[in-house]
mmCIF file of C-alpha atoms in Angstrom:
data_model
loop_
_atom_site.group_PDB
_atom_site.id
_atom_site.type_symbol
_atom_site.label_atom_id
_atom_site.label_comp_id
_atom_site.label_asym_id
_atom_site.label_seq_id
_atom_site.Cartn_x
_atom_site.Cartn_y
_atom_site.Cartn_z
ATOM 1 C CA ILE A 15 18.505 -3.205 -8.295
ATOM 2 C CA VAL A 16 21.325 -1.064 -7.026
ATOM 3 C CA LEU A 17 24.970 -1.876 -7.413
ATOM 4 C CA ARG A 18 26.634 -1.521 -3.997
ATOM 5 C CA THR A 19 30.044 -2.016 -2.652
ATOM 6 C CA ALA A 20 30.649 -4.175 0.560
ATOM 7 C CA LYS A 21 31.989 -2.500 3.524
ATOM 8 C CA ALA A 22 32.379 -5.536 5.727
ATOM 9 C CA THR A 23 36.032 -6.533 6.430
ATOM 10 C CA LYS A 24 35.740 -9.928 4.867
ATOM 11 C CA ASN A 25 34.449 -8.611 1.381
ATOM 12 C CA ARG A 26 35.519 -4.952 1.617
ATOM 13 C CA GLY A 27 35.436 -3.330 -1.842
ATOM 14 C CA LYS A 28 33.712 -6.203 -3.558
ATOM 15 C CA GLN A 29 30.637 -5.088 -5.584
ATOM 16 C CA PHE A 30 27.113 -6.636 -5.402
ATOM 17 C CA TRP A 31 23.584 -6.197 -6.640
ATOM 18 C CA GLY A 32 21.015 -5.391 -3.867
ATOM 19 C CA CYS A 33 17.539 -4.275 -3.339
ATOM 20 C CA PRO A 34 17.298 -0.452 -3.157
ATOM 21 C CA ARG A 35 15.951 -1.085 0.333
ATOM 22 C CA TYR A 36 18.488 -3.874 0.997
ATOM 23 C CA LYS A 37 19.317 -2.891 4.673
ATOM 24 C CA ILE A 38 15.613 -2.418 5.569
ATOM 25 C CA GLY A 39 14.797 -6.017 5.562
ATOM 26 C CA SER A 40 11.973 -8.005 4.110
ATOM 27 C CA GLU A 41 9.664 -7.382 7.108
ATOM 28 C CA ASN A 42 9.788 -3.575 6.313
ATOM 29 C CA GLY A 43 9.355 -3.717 2.636
ATOM 30 C CA GLY A 44 12.896 -4.572 1.365
ATOM 31 C CA CYS A 45 13.455 -7.894 -0.197
ATOM 32 C CA ASN A 46 17.072 -8.506 0.890
ATOM 33 C CA PHE A 47 17.945 -9.468 -2.618
ATOM 34 C CA PHE A 48 21.723 -10.097 -2.890
ATOM 35 C CA ARG A 49 24.000 -11.211 -5.862
ATOM 36 C CA TRP A 50 27.693 -10.728 -6.137
ATOM 37 C CA PHE A 51 28.354 -8.504 -9.247
ATOM 38 C CA SER A 52 30.866 -11.233 -10.506
ATOM 39 C CA ASP A 53 28.107 -13.808 -10.219
ATOM 40 C CA CYS A 54 25.520 -11.986 -12.466
ATOM 41 C CA GLY A 55 23.724 -14.258 -14.957
ATOM 42 C CA VAL A 56 20.219 -15.102 -16.126
ATOM 43 C CA GLU A 57 18.838 -15.435 -12.674
ATOM 44 C CA GLU A 58 19.229 -11.743 -12.124
ATOM 45 C CA ASN A 59 16.300 -10.955 -14.448
ATOM 46 C CA VAL A 60 13.966 -13.001 -12.342
ATOM 47 C CA SER A 61 15.268 -11.170 -9.216
ATOM 48 C CA CYS A 62 14.604 -7.864 -10.981
ATOM 49 C CA GLU A 63 10.958 -8.893 -11.320
ATOM 50 C CA VAL A 64 10.801 -9.789 -7.707
ATOM 51 C CA LEU A 65 12.392 -6.379 -6.784
ATOM 52 C CA GLU A 66 9.896 -4.466 -8.891
ATOM 53 C CA ALA A 67 6.933 -6.301 -7.299
ATOM 54 C CA ASN A 68 8.323 -5.473 -3.837
ATOM 55 C CA ASP A 69 8.863 -1.828 -4.875
ATOM 56 C CA GLU A 70 5.236 -1.620 -5.912
ATOM 57 C CA ARG A 71 4.170 -3.225 -2.592
ATOM 58 C CA LEU A 72 6.387 -0.760 -0.651
ATOM 59 C CA VAL A 73 4.880 2.154 -2.581
ATOM 60 C CA LYS A 74 1.420 1.004 -1.754
ATOM 61 C CA THR A 75 2.324 0.676 1.966
ATOM 62 C CA PHE A 76 3.713 4.154 2.030
ATOM 63 C CA GLU A 77 0.610 5.449 0.225
ATOM 64 C CA ASN A 78 -1.660 3.711 2.856
ATOM 65 C CA GLN A 79 0.444 5.120 5.723
ATOM 66 C CA GLY A 80 0.097 8.630 4.223
ATOM 67 C CA VAL A 81 -3.719 8.323 3.842
ATOM 68 C CA LYS A 82 -4.048 7.129 7.390
ATOM 69 C CA GLN A 83 -1.851 10.002 8.641
ATOM 70 C CA ILE A 84 -3.941 12.413 6.667
ATOM 71 C CA PHE A 85 -7.066 10.845 8.230
ATOM 72 C CA ASP A 86 -5.586 11.226 11.712
ATOM 73 C CA VAL A 87 -4.738 14.933 11.152
ATOM 74 C CA GLN A 88 -8.258 15.544 9.837
ATOM 75 C CA LYS A 89 -9.834 13.846 12.815
ATOM 76 C CA ALA A 90 -7.595 15.917 15.189
ATOM 77 C CA VAL A 91 -8.695 19.186 13.372
ATOM 78 C CA MET A 92 -12.316 18.149 13.478
ATOM 79 C CA ASP A 93 -11.953 17.610 17.274
ATOM 80 C CA LEU A 94 -10.428 20.987 17.914
ATOM 81 C CA PRO A 95 -13.660 22.951 18.356
ATOM 82 C CA SER A 96 -14.953 20.617 21.097
ATOM 83 C CA TRP A 97 -11.561 20.944 22.870
ATOM 84 C CA MET A 98 -11.551 24.690 22.549
ATOM 85 C CA LYS A 99 -15.204 24.915 24.090
ATOM 86 C CA TYR A 100 -13.862 22.743 26.965
ATOM 87 C CA LEU A 101 -10.842 24.914 27.455
ATOM 88 C CA VAL A 102 -12.901 28.019 27.394
ATOM 89 C CA GLY A 103 -15.288 26.515 30.099
ATOM 90 C CA VAL A 104 -12.336 25.583 32.343
ATOM 91 C CA VAL A 105 -10.733 28.941 32.055
ATOM 92 C CA SER A 106 -14.138 30.717 32.769
ATOM 93 C CA VAL A 107 -14.702 28.671 35.901
ATOM 94 C CA VAL A 108 -11.106 29.387 37.209
ATOM 95 C CA PHE A 109 -11.550 33.091 36.461
ATOM 96 C CA ILE A 110 -14.951 33.215 38.256
ATOM 97 C CA MET A 111 -13.439 31.338 41.305
ATOM 98 C CA ASN A 112 -10.512 33.686 41.312
ATOM 99 C CA MET A 113 -12.928 36.693 41.291
ATOM 100 C CA ILE A 114 -14.926 35.287 44.163
ATOM 101 C CA ILE A 115 -11.718 34.618 46.311
ATOM 102 C CA ILE A 116 -10.416 38.109 45.472
ATOM 103 C CA ALA A 117 -13.814 39.644 46.529
ATOM 104 C CA MET A 118 -13.832 37.572 49.816
ATOM 105 C CA LEU A 119 -10.313 38.591 50.697
ATOM 106 C CA MET A 120 -11.058 42.367 50.002
ATOM 107 C CA GLY A 121 -14.131 41.993 52.089
ATOM 108 C CA ARG A 122 -11.926 40.942 55.106
ATOM 109 C CA ALA A 123 -9.391 43.670 54.734
#
């Protein structure tokens, strides 16, 4: 739980407890937990447990995204040799065609 200070005009300067990822929203891993500092009581302990569970879920989500990104990079690196062969083939064909065209033009001159 993070102690924050409200910036909205209505409650400017008033302190509240919020999820560390409060502004992210529950759909993106935040839990939107909110409790005015002046209202703190026994219920806050239950909310702390909810926050910790959401933090663990968020960490696992980030880990899974990291693993997926590493897998995508590994796949791209593994595909590089075939792309290089393709690129060398295209450049070779273009080079040979240019040589033929130059030879034809020189033969006419």
